[in-house]
Structure formats: structure tokens, C-alpha cells
CSV table of C-alpha atoms in Angstrom, one decimal:
chain,number,residue,atom,x,y,z
A,1,MET,CA,37.9,106.9,125.9
A,2,ALA,CA,41.4,108.3,126.1
A,3,LEU,CA,42.2,111.9,127.0
A,4,ALA,CA,45.5,114.0,127.1
A,5,THR,CA,46.2,117.6,127.9
A,6,VAL,CA,49.2,119.5,126.5
A,7,HIS,CA,50.1,123.0,127.5
A,8,SER,CA,51.0,125.6,124.8
A,9,ARG,CA,50.9,129.4,124.3
A,10,ALA,CA,48.9,131.7,122.0
A,11,GLN,CA,50.1,135.2,121.0
A,12,THR,CA,48.1,138.4,121.6
A,13,GLY,CA,50.2,141.5,121.1
A,14,LEU,CA,53.2,141.1,123.4
A,15,HIS,CA,51.4,138.7,125.6
A,16,ALA,CA,51.5,134.9,125.4
A,17,PRO,CA,48.3,133.7,127.1
A,18,PRO,CA,48.2,130.0,128.0
A,19,VAL,CA,46.3,127.5,125.9
A,20,ALA,CA,45.4,124.0,127.0
A,21,VAL,CA,45.4,121.6,124.0
A,22,GLU,CA,42.9,118.9,125.0
A,23,VAL,CA,42.9,115.7,122.8
A,24,ASP,CA,40.1,113.2,123.1
A,25,LEU,CA,40.0,109.8,121.3
A,26,ALA,CA,36.6,108.2,121.0
A,27,GLY,CA,34.9,105.4,119.0
A,28,GLY,CA,33.3,106.1,115.6
A,29,LEU,CA,34.3,106.9,112.1
A,30,PRO,CA,37.9,108.1,111.8
A,31,ALA,CA,38.0,111.9,111.8
A,32,LEU,CA,40.0,114.8,113.3
A,33,ALA,CA,38.1,118.0,114.5
A,34,ILE,CA,39.8,121.1,116.0
A,35,VAL,CA,37.6,123.4,118.1
A,36,GLY,CA,38.3,126.4,120.2
A,37,LEU,CA,38.1,129.4,117.8
A,38,PRO,CA,40.8,128.3,115.4
A,39,GLU,CA,41.8,130.4,112.4
A,40,THR,CA,42.4,128.9,109.0
A,41,GLU,CA,46.1,128.1,109.7
A,42,VAL,CA,45.2,126.2,112.8
A,43,LYS,CA,42.4,124.2,111.0
A,44,GLU,CA,44.9,123.2,108.4
A,45,SER,CA,47.2,121.7,111.0
A,46,LYS,CA,45.2,118.4,111.0
A,47,ASP,CA,46.8,117.5,107.7
A,48,ARG,CA,50.3,118.5,108.8
A,49,VAL,CA,50.0,116.6,112.1
A,50,ARG,CA,48.6,113.5,110.4
A,51,ALA,CA,51.5,113.3,107.9
A,52,ALA,CA,54.1,114.3,110.5
A,53,ILE,CA,53.1,111.5,112.9
A,54,SER,CA,53.1,108.9,110.2
A,55,ASN,CA,56.5,110.0,108.8
A,56,SER,CA,58.0,110.1,112.3
A,57,GLY,CA,57.5,106.3,112.8
A,58,TYR,CA,54.4,106.5,114.9
A,59,GLN,CA,50.9,105.3,114.3
A,60,PHE,CA,48.1,107.9,113.6
A,61,PRO,CA,45.0,106.6,115.5
A,62,THR,CA,42.1,105.5,113.3
A,63,ARG,CA,39.5,106.8,115.7
A,64,ARG,CA,37.4,109.9,116.1
A,65,ILE,CA,39.8,112.6,117.4
A,66,THR,CA,38.6,115.9,118.9
A,67,VAL,CA,41.2,118.6,119.7
A,68,ASN,CA,40.0,121.5,121.9
A,69,LEU,CA,42.1,124.6,122.2
A,70,ALA,CA,41.0,126.2,125.5
A,71,PRO,CA,40.0,128.8,126.4
A,72,ALA,CA,37.4,128.7,123.6
A,73,ASP,CA,36.9,132.5,123.4
A,74,LEU,CA,40.6,133.3,122.6
A,75,PRO,CA,41.3,133.3,118.8
A,76,LYS,CA,44.1,130.9,117.8
A,77,GLU,CA,46.3,131.5,114.8
A,78,GLY,CA,49.4,130.2,113.0
A,79,GLY,CA,51.0,126.8,113.0
A,80,ARG,CA,52.4,127.2,116.6
A,81,PHE,CA,50.0,124.5,118.0
A,82,ASP,CA,51.1,121.7,115.6
A,83,LEU,CA,53.6,120.2,118.0
A,84,ALA,CA,51.3,120.3,121.0
A,85,ILE,CA,48.4,118.7,119.0
A,86,ALA,CA,50.7,115.9,117.7
A,87,LEU,CA,52.0,115.1,121.2
A,88,GLY,CA,48.5,115.2,122.5
A,89,ILE,CA,47.4,112.6,120.0
A,90,LEU,CA,50.4,110.4,120.7
A,91,ALA,CA,49.8,110.7,124.5
A,92,ALA,CA,46.0,110.0,124.2
A,93,SER,CA,46.7,106.9,122.1
A,94,GLY,CA,49.3,105.6,124.6
A,95,GLN,CA,52.4,105.9,122.4
A,96,ILE,CA,54.0,108.3,124.9
A,97,PRO,CA,53.2,108.5,128.6
A,98,VAL,CA,50.8,111.3,129.6
A,99,ASN,CA,52.7,112.1,132.8
A,100,ALA,CA,55.8,112.9,130.8
A,101,LEU,CA,54.0,116.1,129.5
A,102,LEU,CA,53.8,117.6,133.0
A,103,GLY,CA,56.0,120.5,133.7
A,104,HIS,CA,56.4,121.3,130.0
A,105,GLU,CA,54.9,123.5,127.4
A,106,PHE,CA,55.2,122.9,123.6
A,107,LEU,CA,55.4,125.3,120.7
A,108,GLY,CA,56.3,124.7,117.1
A,109,GLU,CA,55.1,124.2,113.5
A,110,LEU,CA,55.4,120.8,111.9
A,111,SER,CA,56.5,120.0,108.4
A,112,LEU,CA,55.0,116.9,106.6
A,113,SER,CA,58.2,115.0,107.5
A,114,GLY,CA,57.9,115.8,111.2
A,115,ALA,CA,60.7,118.4,111.2
A,116,LEU,CA,60.1,121.4,113.5
A,117,ARG,CA,59.9,124.9,112.0
A,118,GLY,CA,60.3,128.2,113.9
A,119,VAL,CA,57.3,130.4,115.0
A,120,ARG,CA,56.9,134.0,115.8
A,121,GLY,CA,56.7,135.2,119.4
A,122,ALA,CA,59.0,132.5,120.9
A,123,LEU,CA,60.6,134.8,123.5
A,124,PRO,CA,57.3,136.1,125.1
A,125,ALA,CA,56.1,132.5,125.2
A,126,THR,CA,59.3,131.4,126.9
A,127,LEU,CA,59.2,134.1,129.5
A,128,ALA,CA,55.5,133.4,130.2
A,129,ALA,CA,56.2,129.6,130.6
A,130,ALA,CA,59.1,130.3,132.9
A,131,SER,CA,56.8,132.5,135.1
A,132,VAL,CA,54.6,129.5,135.9
A,133,GLU,CA,57.7,127.2,136.3
A,134,ARG,CA,57.2,125.2,133.1
A,135,ARG,CA,59.9,124.5,130.6
A,136,LEU,CA,59.1,125.4,126.9
A,137,ILE,CA,60.0,122.9,124.2
A,138,LEU,CA,60.3,124.6,120.8
A,139,PRO,CA,62.1,124.4,117.4
A,140,ALA,CA,65.8,124.9,117.2
A,141,ASP,CA,65.2,127.9,114.9
A,142,ASN,CA,63.9,129.8,117.9
A,143,GLY,CA,66.7,128.7,120.3
A,144,GLY,CA,68.7,132.0,120.1
A,145,GLU,CA,65.9,134.1,121.4
A,146,ALA,CA,64.5,131.5,123.8
A,147,ALA,CA,68.0,131.4,125.5
A,148,LEU,CA,67.6,135.0,126.5
A,149,ALA,CA,64.9,134.0,129.0
A,150,GLY,CA,67.3,132.0,131.1
A,151,GLU,CA,69.4,128.8,131.0
A,152,ASP,CA,66.7,126.5,132.2
A,153,ALA,CA,63.7,128.2,130.6
A,154,ALA,CA,63.6,126.3,127.3
A,155,ARG,CA,64.8,123.3,125.3
A,156,THR,CA,65.0,123.0,121.5
A,157,ALA,CA,64.5,120.1,119.1
A,158,THR,CA,64.6,119.6,115.4
A,159,HIS,CA,62.0,116.8,114.9
A,160,LEU,CA,58.8,115.5,116.3
A,161,ALA,CA,60.4,112.1,116.8
A,162,ASP,CA,63.2,113.6,118.9
A,163,VAL,CA,60.6,115.2,121.3
A,164,ALA,CA,58.5,112.0,121.5
A,165,THR,CA,61.4,109.8,122.1
A,166,THR,CA,62.7,112.0,124.9
A,167,LEU,CA,59.2,112.1,126.5
A,168,ALA,CA,58.9,108.3,126.2
A,169,GLY,CA,62.0,107.9,128.4
A,170,GLY,CA,64.5,107.2,125.7
A,171,GLU,CA,67.7,109.0,124.9
A,172,THR,CA,67.4,112.8,125.3
A,173,HIS,CA,67.3,114.4,121.9
A,174,TRP,CA,66.5,118.0,122.8
A,175,THR,CA,69.2,120.5,123.7
A,176,THR,CA,69.7,123.6,125.9
A,177,PRO,CA,69.8,126.7,123.6
A,178,VAL,CA,72.7,129.0,124.0
A,179,ALA,CA,72.4,132.8,123.7
A,180,GLU,CA,74.6,134.3,121.0
A,181,THR,CA,77.0,137.0,122.0
A,182,PRO,CA,76.7,139.8,119.4
A,183,ASP,CA,79.9,140.7,117.6
A,184,THR,CA,80.0,144.5,117.6
A,185,THR,CA,83.2,144.6,115.7
A,186,GLN,CA,81.5,143.4,112.6
A,187,THR,CA,79.0,146.2,112.4
A,188,PRO,CA,80.2,149.1,114.5
A,189,ALA,CA,77.6,151.8,115.4
A,190,PRO,CA,77.9,155.1,113.5
A,191,ASP,CA,80.1,157.5,115.4
A,192,LEU,CA,79.5,161.2,116.1
A,193,ALA,CA,83.2,161.9,115.4
A,194,GLU,CA,82.5,161.2,111.7
A,195,VAL,CA,80.4,164.3,111.4
A,196,ARG,CA,82.3,167.4,110.3
A,197,GLY,CA,81.5,170.6,112.0
A,198,GLN,CA,77.8,171.1,113.0
A,199,ALA,CA,78.6,172.0,116.6
A,200,GLN,CA,75.2,173.3,117.4
A,201,ALA,CA,73.5,170.2,115.9
A,202,LYS,CA,75.7,167.9,118.0
A,203,ARG,CA,74.9,169.9,121.1
A,204,ALA,CA,71.2,169.5,120.3
A,205,LEU,CA,71.7,165.7,119.8
A,206,GLU,CA,73.4,165.5,123.2
A,207,ILE,CA,70.5,167.3,124.9
A,208,ALA,CA,67.9,165.2,123.1
A,209,ALA,CA,69.7,162.0,124.2
A,210,ALA,CA,70.2,163.2,127.8
A,211,GLY,CA,66.5,164.1,128.3
A,212,GLY,CA,64.8,161.7,125.9
A,213,HIS,CA,63.5,164.7,123.9
A,214,SER,CA,62.1,164.6,120.4
A,215,LEU,CA,63.9,166.6,117.8
A,216,LEU,CA,63.1,168.2,114.4
A,217,MET,CA,66.1,169.3,112.2
A,218,ILE,CA,65.5,171.8,109.4
A,219,GLY,CA,68.1,172.3,106.8
A,220,PRO,CA,69.1,172.1,103.1
A,221,PRO,CA,69.9,168.9,101.3
A,222,GLY,CA,73.4,167.6,102.2
A,223,ALA,CA,73.6,169.5,105.5
A,224,GLY,CA,74.0,166.2,107.4
A,225,LYS,CA,70.6,165.8,109.0
A,226,THR,CA,70.3,162.0,108.3
A,227,MET,CA,73.9,161.5,109.3
A,228,LEU,CA,73.3,163.2,112.6
A,229,ALA,CA,70.0,161.4,113.3
A,230,SER,CA,71.6,157.9,112.7
A,231,ARG,CA,74.2,158.7,115.4
A,232,LEU,CA,71.6,159.5,118.2
A,233,VAL,CA,71.3,155.8,119.1
A,234,GLY,CA,75.0,155.7,119.9
A,235,LEU,CA,74.6,158.5,122.4
A,236,LEU,CA,71.7,156.9,124.4
A,237,PRO,CA,72.4,155.0,127.6
A,238,PRO,CA,72.8,151.2,127.3
A,239,LEU,CA,69.6,149.2,127.7
A,240,THR,CA,69.0,147.4,131.0
A,241,ARG,CA,68.3,143.7,130.8
A,242,ASP,CA,64.6,144.2,131.2
A,243,GLU,CA,64.5,146.8,128.5
A,244,ALA,CA,66.6,144.6,126.2
A,245,LEU,CA,64.2,141.7,126.8
A,246,GLU,CA,61.3,144.0,126.0
A,247,VAL,CA,62.9,145.1,122.7
A,248,ALA,CA,63.7,141.5,121.8
A,249,ALA,CA,60.2,140.4,122.5
A,250,ILE,CA,58.8,143.1,120.1
A,251,ALA,CA,61.2,141.9,117.4
A,252,SER,CA,60.1,138.3,118.1
A,253,ILE,CA,56.5,139.0,117.3
A,254,SER,CA,57.2,141.1,114.3
A,255,GLY,CA,57.3,139.8,110.7
A,256,GLY,CA,61.1,140.1,110.5
A,257,GLY,CA,61.7,138.1,113.7
A,258,PHE,CA,64.4,138.5,116.3
A,259,ASP,CA,68.1,138.7,115.2
A,260,PRO,CA,70.2,137.5,118.1
A,261,SER,CA,73.1,139.6,116.8
A,262,LEU,CA,71.2,142.7,117.7
A,263,TRP,CA,70.7,141.7,121.4
A,264,GLY,CA,71.1,144.7,123.7
A,265,ARG,CA,71.0,147.3,120.9
A,266,ARG,CA,68.5,150.1,120.8
A,267,PRO,CA,66.5,150.0,117.6
A,268,PHE,CA,66.7,152.6,114.9
A,269,ARG,CA,63.8,152.7,112.5
A,270,ALA,CA,63.6,154.9,109.4
A,271,PRO,CA,60.3,154.2,107.5
A,272,HIS,CA,60.0,155.7,104.0
A,273,HIS,CA,57.7,158.7,103.6
A,274,THR,CA,55.2,156.6,101.6
A,275,ALA,CA,54.4,154.5,104.7
A,276,SER,CA,50.8,154.2,105.6
A,277,GLY,CA,49.2,154.9,109.0
A,278,VAL,CA,48.9,151.1,109.6
A,279,ALA,CA,52.5,150.6,108.8
A,280,LEU,CA,53.5,153.3,111.2
A,281,VAL,CA,51.3,152.5,114.3
A,282,GLY,CA,50.4,148.9,113.6
A,283,GLY,CA,47.2,147.2,112.8
A,284,GLY,CA,45.6,144.5,110.6
A,285,SER,CA,42.7,142.1,111.3
A,286,THR,CA,45.1,140.4,113.7
A,287,PRO,CA,46.9,143.5,115.2
A,288,ARG,CA,50.6,143.5,114.5
A,289,PRO,CA,53.2,146.1,115.8
A,290,GLY,CA,54.0,149.1,113.5
A,291,GLU,CA,57.1,151.2,113.2
A,292,ILE,CA,56.5,153.1,116.4
A,293,THR,CA,56.5,149.9,118.4
A,294,LEU,CA,59.5,148.5,116.6
A,295,ALA,CA,61.3,151.7,117.6
A,296,HIS,CA,60.4,151.2,121.3
A,297,ARG,CA,63.3,152.2,123.5
A,298,GLY,CA,65.1,153.5,120.5
A,299,VAL,CA,64.8,156.1,117.7
A,300,LEU,CA,62.2,156.6,115.1
A,301,PHE,CA,63.6,158.8,112.3
A,302,LEU,CA,61.2,160.4,109.8
A,303,ASP,CA,63.2,161.9,107.0
A,304,GLU,CA,61.4,164.4,104.6
A,305,LEU,CA,58.7,164.9,107.2
A,306,PRO,CA,56.4,167.1,105.1
A,307,GLU,CA,56.3,164.4,102.4
A,308,PHE,CA,54.5,162.0,104.7
A,309,ASP,CA,50.7,162.0,104.3
A,310,ARG,CA,49.3,164.4,106.9
A,311,ARG,CA,46.8,161.9,108.1
A,312,VAL,CA,49.6,159.4,108.7
A,313,LEU,CA,51.6,161.9,110.8
A,314,GLU,CA,48.5,162.8,112.9
A,315,VAL,CA,48.5,159.2,114.3
A,316,LEU,CA,51.8,160.0,116.1
A,317,ARG,CA,50.2,162.6,118.4
A,318,GLU,CA,48.8,160.2,121.0
A,319,PRO,CA,51.8,157.8,121.2
A,320,LEU,CA,54.2,160.8,121.6
A,321,GLU,CA,52.3,161.7,124.7
A,322,SER,CA,51.4,158.3,126.2
A,323,GLY,CA,54.3,156.0,125.1
A,324,HIS,CA,51.9,153.3,124.0
A,325,ILE,CA,49.3,152.5,121.3
A,326,VAL,CA,46.0,150.7,121.6
A,327,ILE,CA,44.8,149.0,118.4
A,328,SER,CA,41.1,148.2,118.4
A,329,ARG,CA,39.4,145.8,116.0
A,330,ALA,CA,35.9,144.4,116.1
A,331,ALA,CA,37.0,141.0,117.5
A,332,ARG,CA,40.0,142.0,119.6
A,333,GLN,CA,42.1,144.8,121.1
A,334,SER,CA,45.8,144.9,121.5
A,335,GLU,CA,48.1,147.3,123.3
A,336,PHE,CA,51.7,147.8,122.2
A,337,PRO,CA,54.5,149.8,123.9
A,338,ALA,CA,55.7,152.8,121.8
A,339,ALA,CA,58.1,154.8,124.0
A,340,PHE,CA,60.2,155.9,121.1
A,341,GLN,CA,62.4,159.0,120.6
A,342,LEU,CA,61.2,160.9,117.5
A,343,VAL,CA,63.8,162.5,115.3
A,344,ALA,CA,62.6,164.2,112.1
A,345,ALA,CA,64.2,166.1,109.3
A,346,MET,CA,62.8,168.5,106.7
A,347,ASN,CA,63.9,171.1,104.2
A,348,PRO,CA,63.3,174.8,104.8
A,349,CYS,CA,61.2,175.1,101.6
A,350,PRO,CA,60.1,172.8,98.7
A,351,CYS,CA,63.3,173.2,96.7
A,352,GLY,CA,65.4,172.9,99.9
A,353,TYR,CA,67.6,176.0,99.4
A,354,GLN,CA,65.8,178.8,101.2
A,355,GLY,CA,68.4,181.4,102.3
A,356,ASP,CA,71.2,179.9,100.3
A,357,ALA,CA,73.8,182.4,99.3
A,358,SER,CA,73.8,181.2,95.7
A,359,GLY,CA,70.2,182.4,95.2
A,360,ARG,CA,69.1,179.0,93.9
A,361,CYS,CA,65.8,179.2,95.8
A,362,HIS,CA,62.8,180.7,93.9
A,363,CYS,CA,60.1,179.5,96.2
A,364,THR,CA,57.4,182.1,96.9
A,365,PRO,CA,56.3,182.7,100.5
A,366,GLU,CA,52.9,181.1,99.6
A,367,ARG,CA,54.7,177.9,98.5
A,368,ILE,CA,56.8,177.8,101.6
A,369,GLU,CA,53.8,178.3,103.7
A,370,ARG,CA,51.9,175.5,102.0
A,371,TYR,CA,54.9,173.2,102.4
A,372,ARG,CA,55.3,173.8,106.1
A,373,ALA,CA,51.5,173.6,106.6
A,374,ARG,CA,51.7,169.9,105.7
A,375,ILE,CA,52.8,169.4,109.3
A,376,SER,CA,50.0,170.3,111.7
A,377,GLY,CA,50.5,172.7,114.6
A,378,PRO,CA,49.5,170.1,117.3
A,379,LEU,CA,52.1,167.7,116.0
A,380,LEU,CA,54.9,170.4,116.0
A,381,ASP,CA,53.8,171.4,119.5
A,382,ARG,CA,54.6,167.9,120.6
A,383,ILE,CA,58.1,168.0,119.3
A,384,ASP,CA,60.4,169.3,122.0
A,385,MET,CA,63.2,170.8,120.0
A,386,HIS,CA,63.3,172.5,116.5
A,387,LEU,CA,66.7,173.2,115.1
A,388,ASN,CA,68.1,174.9,112.0
A,389,VAL,CA,71.0,172.9,110.5
A,390,ALA,CA,73.2,175.1,108.4
A,391,PRO,CA,75.0,173.7,105.3
A,392,ILE,CA,78.6,172.7,105.8
A,393,THR,CA,81.1,175.3,104.5
A,394,LYS,CA,83.7,174.3,102.0
A,395,LYS,CA,86.4,175.2,104.5
A,396,VAL,CA,85.1,172.7,107.0
A,397,LEU,CA,84.4,170.0,104.4
A,398,THR,CA,87.9,170.1,102.8
A,399,ALA,CA,89.9,170.6,106.0
A,400,PRO,CA,91.9,167.7,107.4
A,401,ALA,CA,90.1,165.5,109.8
A,402,SER,CA,90.1,167.0,113.3
A,403,ASP,CA,89.7,165.5,116.7
A,404,GLU,CA,85.9,165.6,116.9
A,405,GLU,CA,84.3,164.2,120.1
A,406,CYS,CA,83.4,160.5,119.7
A,407,SER,CA,80.0,159.0,120.6
A,408,LYS,CA,81.4,157.3,123.7
A,409,THR,CA,82.6,160.6,125.2
A,410,VAL,CA,79.2,162.2,124.7
A,411,GLN,CA,77.5,159.1,125.9
A,412,ARG,CA,79.2,159.3,129.3
A,413,ARG,CA,77.9,162.9,129.8
A,414,VAL,CA,74.4,161.7,128.7
A,415,CYS,CA,74.5,158.8,131.1
A,416,GLY,CA,75.4,161.1,134.0
A,417,ALA,CA,72.5,163.5,133.2
A,418,ARG,CA,70.1,160.5,132.9
A,419,ARG,CA,71.2,159.2,136.3
A,420,THR,CA,70.5,162.6,137.8
A,421,ALA,CA,67.1,162.8,136.3
A,422,GLU,CA,66.1,159.3,137.3
A,423,ALA,CA,67.3,159.8,140.8
A,424,ARG,CA,65.2,162.9,141.0
A,425,SER,CA,61.9,161.8,139.3
A,426,GLY,CA,62.3,158.2,138.3
A,427,GLY,CA,62.6,158.8,134.5
A,428,PRO,CA,64.0,161.0,131.8
A,429,ASN,CA,63.0,164.7,131.8
A,430,ALA,CA,60.9,164.3,128.7
A,431,ALA,CA,58.5,162.2,130.7
A,432,LEU,CA,58.0,164.7,133.5
A,433,ALA,CA,54.4,165.1,134.5
A,434,PRO,CA,52.9,168.6,134.9
A,435,ALA,CA,53.0,168.3,138.7
A,436,GLN,CA,56.7,167.2,138.5
A,437,ILE,CA,57.5,170.1,136.2
A,438,ASP,CA,56.1,172.6,138.8
A,439,HIS,CA,58.3,170.9,141.4
A,440,TYR,CA,61.5,170.2,139.6
A,441,CYS,CA,61.6,172.8,136.8
A,442,ALA,CA,61.0,176.0,138.6
A,443,PRO,CA,63.6,178.4,137.2
A,444,ALA,CA,65.5,181.1,139.0
A,445,ALA,CA,64.0,184.7,139.1
A,446,ASP,CA,65.9,185.9,135.9
A,447,GLY,CA,65.0,182.6,134.1
A,448,ALA,CA,61.3,183.1,135.0
A,449,ARG,CA,61.3,186.6,133.6
A,450,LEU,CA,62.9,185.3,130.4
A,451,ILE,CA,60.3,182.6,129.9
A,452,ASP,CA,57.5,185.0,130.6
A,453,GLN,CA,58.8,187.2,127.7
A,454,ALA,CA,59.0,184.1,125.5
A,455,ILE,CA,55.3,183.2,126.2
A,456,ASP,CA,54.2,186.7,125.1
A,457,ARG,CA,56.4,187.0,122.1
A,458,LEU,CA,56.1,183.5,120.7
A,459,GLY,CA,52.5,182.8,121.7
A,460,LEU,CA,53.5,179.5,123.3
A,461,SER,CA,50.8,177.0,124.2
A,462,ALA,CA,50.8,175.4,127.7
A,463,ARG,CA,52.4,172.3,126.1
A,464,GLY,CA,55.1,174.4,124.4
A,465,TYR,CA,55.8,176.1,127.8
A,466,HIS,CA,56.2,172.8,129.5
A,467,ARG,CA,58.5,171.4,126.8
A,468,ILE,CA,60.8,174.4,127.1
A,469,LEU,CA,61.0,173.8,130.9
A,470,ARG,CA,61.7,170.1,130.3
A,471,VAL,CA,64.5,170.9,127.9
A,472,ALA,CA,65.9,173.5,130.2
A,473,ARG,CA,66.0,171.0,133.0
A,474,THR,CA,68.1,168.7,130.8
A,475,ILE,CA,70.4,171.5,129.9
A,476,ALA,CA,70.8,172.3,133.6
A,477,ASP,CA,71.5,168.6,134.4
A,478,LEU,CA,74.3,168.5,131.8
A,479,ALA,CA,75.8,171.6,133.3
A,480,GLY,CA,75.5,170.3,136.8
A,481,HIS,CA,73.1,173.1,137.9
A,482,GLU,CA,70.8,172.3,140.8
A,483,ARG,CA,68.3,174.9,139.7
A,484,ILE,CA,67.4,176.1,136.2
A,485,GLU,CA,69.3,179.3,135.4
A,486,ALA,CA,68.6,182.0,132.7
A,487,PRO,CA,71.2,180.6,130.2
A,488,ASP,CA,69.5,177.2,130.4
A,489,ILE,CA,66.1,178.8,129.6
A,490,ALA,CA,67.6,180.9,126.8
A,491,GLU,CA,69.2,177.9,125.2
A,492,ALA,CA,65.9,175.9,125.5
A,493,ILE,CA,64.0,178.7,123.9
A,494,GLY,CA,66.5,178.7,121.0
A,495,TYR,CA,65.4,175.2,120.2
A,496,ARG,CA,61.9,176.3,119.4
A,497,GLN,CA,62.8,177.4,115.9
A,498,LEU,CA,59.3,177.0,114.4
A,499,ASP,CA,57.7,178.9,117.2
A,500,ARG,CA,60.0,181.8,116.6
A,501,SER,CA,59.3,181.8,112.9
């Protein structure tokens, strides 16, 4: 009896739990059985592995082969275990030394020729392997993301024969992956200086970026709402290395995969209004991340907000508060991060031209009410800032380009306010807990009187009251105020447009 154990990694949400691929060769009729809760893709690996071994110049054993993927209660999916299974068979049959497998983990799908194909979730697997001081061997297609985990964390190869030859003590055929340096000159980020006019909207974007606040812009078609929203990412502080790794790991497990050229950039996601609830929050029989997770540490932009299905929008309520989403299925449960910054846009009425001087709007109050009622009160209550975006006048539009503030200038002020907030409470002002609000957001006497009047006149909920104080705290930080003053409160109240209407 011959036995070999090869270490690999499964994928469950953002986690890469360890899997021991145990291969046993015994006497009896030739057969290959895979056990350990394998999905269909894993069961089909027996045919890929048999052809890959034969076409790589090695002998496929004509014995009874049992492959156990431990732990047995963890579902296994995809072709990620092909390489580990093939190496286990070669080691158990004595074609490569068993001891050579120590200190390594293996991940990769095999083609029938023995060539290695990339898999999803390579970066979380590389980080997990490095945490237990093992080096991950994986396909060259995954080299760009694996290199982000560290210089000695991974090695890449292009063929099963290359891996087996190296393990057998021959010439080294695997290579050290090199992280790509993104070329930002090829695709420069949208700049705030390109937006004509809209001083109030730019100010609101700066406040939203400085405090991590959610923002709803209301204005007619062509006012620049989408243009403004796309420039919020350029105002946010740069990602730390840990945050960038987190964003890259999410992209790695997504269907689109990780693009090394986007390393260190905050994501900007703008799903169409026909998106389903599962597309937005994630799901499936094997839970996959949705748009809110793909926007983690970045911006989720929902254009034409009332056109989204109301039930779809309601699923945003919990993630907006908690910063994560738990997807439960009968067989498994997965938790994904969802600390995104929501920016939404909508028209003031169904036709979009309410209040236009040309008189183009013929929407009745009932139609406008039905249009706005597509967005529930509890969801609106969770959006920190509501802002009217006025149309651009002909004078501003046709005037020569002026010296508008660029995104880098605004970003410096945003970073300064963020540093103040983090030094005070350990995070952005949008994340202040109720106890912290009482401690850090107590306004001066005239500011307290002003917010008392706002509660009475606007009928603010407790959540709306807290959001005004959080926004006011950010405004005070941008102004360098130690304490929240009345002008800070007044400006924050001005950003509750839908409460006032």
C-alpha cells in the first residue's frame, strides 16, 4: 500500500480553508475514486488528471486509487485540486519523492495536455498558505495576484511536468512571480476639475469623501450627477496595503478575476437598474460576492435610483449599517465585507424637469409622489446627505475653461479631515457609534438650539438626527473646528433635502 498527502486550499467566501489531498494506491481492479464532498467539477478531475499525467511523460498507475479531500464535511468545487491530485498520484506511485511535497501547497486546474490553467481565489489562498509558512505553487496565469502576497509566498509554473521535475530534484522549472506596477498614465482617473460649475455639489462630494458619508443627488437630466459621482473615487484617501490586499482578494474570487493593473485603486461599481437582488448583494447555491462586496472600500453608484426594483433596494438597508453581508444557504453560510460608500442619483420627477423654467414638466403631484415613493423611507433615512443638483446654465457651459480645483487639491483636504477623525475615534465619522456621537459630536449651545428646531420642523428620526451630527462633525473637521458650531449644523441640515420636502 502506498500513501501520499498533498496540501491545497478550498474557497469559502473570502477564506481559503486548508484541504489535505490524501492519495492511496491499493491492489484490485484499476479505478479512481474521489471522496470528501466533491462537487461535479471535482469528480470530473479524474479524467483530466489521467490524461494530464499520461501526456506529461509519466505513468498513470493501473491500481485502485482512492483520493480523499479532507476535511470531509467541507464542500469542494472547481478544478483547483487537479494539480494536487496529480502530484499525489505521482508521489504515491513513487515517481516523485513524497518528502519533496513538504513545505508546499498546490493549486491549479489541469488541461488534458498537462498545462496549468488559472483558478479563482489565488490571492486568498496564497495569503493563507504564507500564514502557515508554506509556499504555494500555482499556474502562471495567477502569478500577478499571487505576487502581491510577498516575494517568497508563491511560485508559478506552466505545466504539470515542470512541477514534477522540480520536485524530483531536477532542474527548477517554476518561477517567482513579479507584481505588476500599474501604469496610471494609460487610464487616468476622472478629475473634478473637468466639472463646470456645480460648486455646491462639489462641496457635498468633498464632505462625503472626508467623512465616508452616503450621498443622494437629485437633479434633472444633464445636470452632471453621473459625472460628479464618478469623481468621488479620486477624492478618497489612498488605500493602505492591507485594504488594497482586501480589495484584490475580493476581485480574485469574483467571476471577472483580479486585474493587476488596478492594484491599489478603490473600486467604482455602477450596476444597471435592472440588477436583481442577488446581483447586488451576492448569492447563488455556492455564495458569490455581489456588487456591494465588489464595491468594498470604494464607491457603489446607483443611477436612476427609483427605477430599481423596490425589493432590490431594500436589501441595501442592513449592509449600509453593518458594513458586511451574510449570505445563508441550506448547505453553507458565507460572510462578505461590504463597507462601500453609496452614491445615488435620481430625477426630481418622472419626466425629470420639475421646476424647469421652460415649463416642460407636466407631472402631477400624484405622479411625483408615486415616483418618489418607489424609494422607501427607511432606506432614505440611511442615506446621510440629500442634495439638489441644479442644471448648468448656458453662461457656465459656454464660458472658457476656468481654473477649477483638481481632485488632488481636494483630496489633500479630505485626507487631513480623515486623519483627524481616525485619531479621534479610530475611523471615519460615518462609522461613529451612538456612544461616540454623544461624546464627539456634542454641538455648541447655538448649534444645539438649531438642531432642536430641525427635529421639530422636519420630524427627524433618531437615525436622521445622528446622521446630521455625523455630517456636521465632518464639516467641522474640514474647517478645523474643535467643536461643532452652528454654521456646521446649518450646512448639515441643508443636506437633508428630502426631509425638508
